[in-house]
């Protein structure tokens, strides 16, 4: 089993979609940003709308090509016919967030993941037109001779994972 934000294309792999996650644009909240946008009620649940033309001189902190969130960022850029002024590439989500917190630029991040992390530094959350969400899939190998996974086990696992994403870790106790 593995978790992926992409739809597997290999015919040997089945998958179940357990959620759809809204993708937000995230950066550190700064006085300059607060002058430009009304961020008084800005939150993960209430992101401020941003137009990509406002971001033409900004730096984007992105994962390397081939990683799920990078593919989403590239799709958003294509949709907006946008080419970032500057890109800092990272290898991990943790290093991406560290650079965002240090005011190095903007990044894309899933809403559900952001809700499960506490930040000491105030962040600003932005929504935008176009591609705003991604599926969260659990992928698994199709059963083969001598190696079968019972469908009900996978179904139960997917339902449990979906419940956790919908209701938080308290869902485990039910």
C-alpha positions as semicolon CSV with decimal commas, in nm:
position;residue;x (nm);y (nm);z (nm)
1;X;0,000;0,000;0,000
2;X;0,112;0,354;-0,061
3;X;-0,035;0,702;-0,047
4;X;-0,016;0,911;-0,362
5;X;-0,152;1,238;-0,497
6;X;-0,137;1,107;-0,850
7;X;-0,363;0,858;-1,023
8;X;-0,164;0,540;-1,089
9;X;-0,143;0,460;-1,460
10;X;0,008;0,112;-1,423
11;X;-0,250;-0,160;-1,500
12;X;-0,106;-0,375;-1,219
13;X;-0,205;-0,116;-0,957
14;X;-0,552;-0,053;-0,817
15;X;-0,634;0,253;-0,610
16;X;-0,911;0,407;-0,405
17;X;-0,956;0,781;-0,366
18;X;-1,000;0,861;0,002
19;X;-1,024;1,240;-0,021
20;X;-0,976;1,543;-0,236
21;X;-0,746;1,806;-0,089
22;X;-0,759;2,176;-0,168
23;X;-0,418;2,313;-0,263
24;X;-0,332;2,649;-0,113
25;X;-0,053;2,890;-0,187
26;X;0,134;2,959;0,139
27;X;0,394;3,212;0,251
28;X;0,506;3,382;0,570
29;X;0,282;3,668;0,677
30;X;0,483;3,992;0,664
31;X;0,392;4,362;0,714
32;X;0,451;4,423;0,342
33;X;0,211;4,141;0,250
34;X;-0,045;4,272;0,500
35;X;-0,031;4,615;0,332
36;X;-0,096;4,460;-0,008
37;X;-0,374;4,217;0,096
38;X;-0,644;4,218;0,360
39;X;-0,516;3,933;0,579
40;X;-0,711;4,020;0,893
41;X;-0,935;3,710;0,869
42;X;-0,692;3,507;0,661
43;X;-0,668;3,141;0,764
44;X;-0,649;2,792;0,621
45;X;-1,030;2,788;0,619
46;X;-1,052;3,142;0,482
47;X;-0,767;3,193;0,233
48;X;-0,731;3,527;0,055
49;X;-0,773;3,524;-0,322
50;X;-0,458;3,604;-0,518
51;X;-0,400;3,664;-0,887
52;X;-0,085;3,507;-1,031
53;X;0,001;3,831;-1,210
54;X;0,069;3,971;-0,858
55;X;0,337;3,704;-0,812
56;X;0,555;3,779;-1,114
57;X;0,852;3,892;-0,902
58;X;0,815;3,635;-0,626
59;X;1,025;3,330;-0,547
60;X;0,859;2,990;-0,535
61;X;0,990;2,711;-0,315
62;X;0,908;2,383;-0,484
63;X;0,992;2,017;-0,457
64;X;1,206;1,867;-0,732
65;X;1,043;1,760;-1,060
66;X;0,872;1,423;-1,046
67;X;0,732;1,474;-0,697
68;X;0,353;1,499;-0,657
69;X;0,322;1,854;-0,528
70;X;0,573;1,977;-0,789
71;X;0,360;1,825;-1,065
72;X;0,061;2,013;-0,925
73;X;0,258;2,339;-0,909
74;X;0,371;2,294;-1,270
75;X;0,009;2,232;-1,375
76;X;-0,106;2,547;-1,195
77;X;0,170;2,749;-1,364
78;X;0,071;2,610;-1,707
79;X;-0,297;2,686;-1,640
80;X;-0,208;3,048;-1,560
81;X;0,054;3,073;-1,837
82;X;0,288;3,176;-1,557
83;X;0,662;3,141;-1,530
84;X;0,805;3,200;-1,181
85;X;1,070;3,471;-1,149
86;X;1,279;3,245;-0,929
87;X;1,250;2,885;-0,801
88;X;1,424;2,728;-0,505
89;X;1,406;2,349;-0,534
90;X;1,399;2,129;-0,225
91;X;1,399;1,756;-0,165
92;X;1,156;1,740;0,127
93;X;0,833;1,899;0,242
94;X;1,002;1,986;0,574
95;X;1,276;2,188;0,402
96;X;1,015;2,357;0,183
97;X;0,817;2,469;0,487
98;X;1,134;2,579;0,666
99;X;1,220;2,811;0,378
100;X;0,864;2,947;0,365
101;X;0,873;3,018;0,740
102;X;1,207;3,195;0,689
103;X;1,039;3,428;0,432
104;X;1,214;3,292;0,122
105;X;0,896;3,270;-0,086
106;X;0,569;3,097;-0,168
107;X;0,485;2,728;-0,195
108;X;0,186;2,505;-0,264
109;X;0,053;2,288;0,016
110;X;-0,247;2,068;0,083
111;X;-0,510;2,206;0,320
112;X;-0,552;1,879;0,515
113;X;-0,178;1,857;0,583
114;X;-0,162;2,222;0,692
115;X;-0,442;2,163;0,942
116;X;-0,235;1,891;1,112
117;X;0,074;2,109;1,167
118;X;0,116;2,386;1,423
119;X;0,327;2,683;1,319
120;X;0,486;2,934;1,558
121;X;0,529;3,176;1,269
122;X;0,216;3,336;1,120
123;X;0,153;3,222;0,764
124;X;-0,066;3,368;0,492
125;X;-0,289;3,136;0,289
126;X;-0,406;3,211;-0,064
127;X;-0,657;3,062;-0,305
128;X;-0,642;3,111;-0,681
129;X;-0,831;3,032;-1,001
130;X;-0,796;2,699;-1,175
131;X;-0,651;2,375;-1,045
132;X;-0,721;2,398;-0,673
133;X;-0,743;2,040;-0,554
134;X;-0,580;1,702;-0,582
135;X;-0,701;1,351;-0,509
136;X;-0,548;1,159;-0,222
137;X;-0,527;0,795;-0,332
138;X;-0,429;0,472;-0,163
139;X;-0,269;0,251;-0,427
140;X;-0,206;-0,123;-0,405
141;X;-0,102;-0,410;-0,629
142;X;-0,375;-0,612;-0,794
143;X;-0,395;-0,968;-0,664
144;X;-0,177;-1,221;-0,847
145;X;-0,149;-1,599;-0,831
146;X;-0,009;-1,696;-0,495
147;X;-0,034;-1,338;-0,370
148;X;-0,380;-1,203;-0,304
149;X;-0,502;-0,923;-0,086
150;X;-0,861;-0,966;0,024
151;X;-1,074;-0,685;-0,112
152;X;-1,255;-0,631;0,218
153;X;-0,924;-0,565;0,398
154;X;-0,835;-0,297;0,147
155;X;-1,188;-0,154;0,158
156;X;-1,176;-0,138;0,540
157;X;-0,833;0,027;0,533
158;X;-0,951;0,286;0,278
159;X;-1,264;0,362;0,483
160;X;-1,055;0,404;0,800
161;X;-0,807;0,635;0,622
162;X;-1,095;0,837;0,474
163;X;-1,252;0,873;0,819
164;X;-0,923;0,994;0,966
165;X;-0,884;1,256;0,693
166;X;-1,245;1,369;0,739
167;X;-1,254;1,365;1,120
168;X;-0,894;1,378;1,239
169;X;-0,719;1,122;1,454
170;X;-1,021;1,102;1,686
171;X;-1,177;0,878;1,419
172;X;-0,941;0,597;1,526
173;X;-1,111;0,574;1,864
174;X;-1,453;0,499;1,712
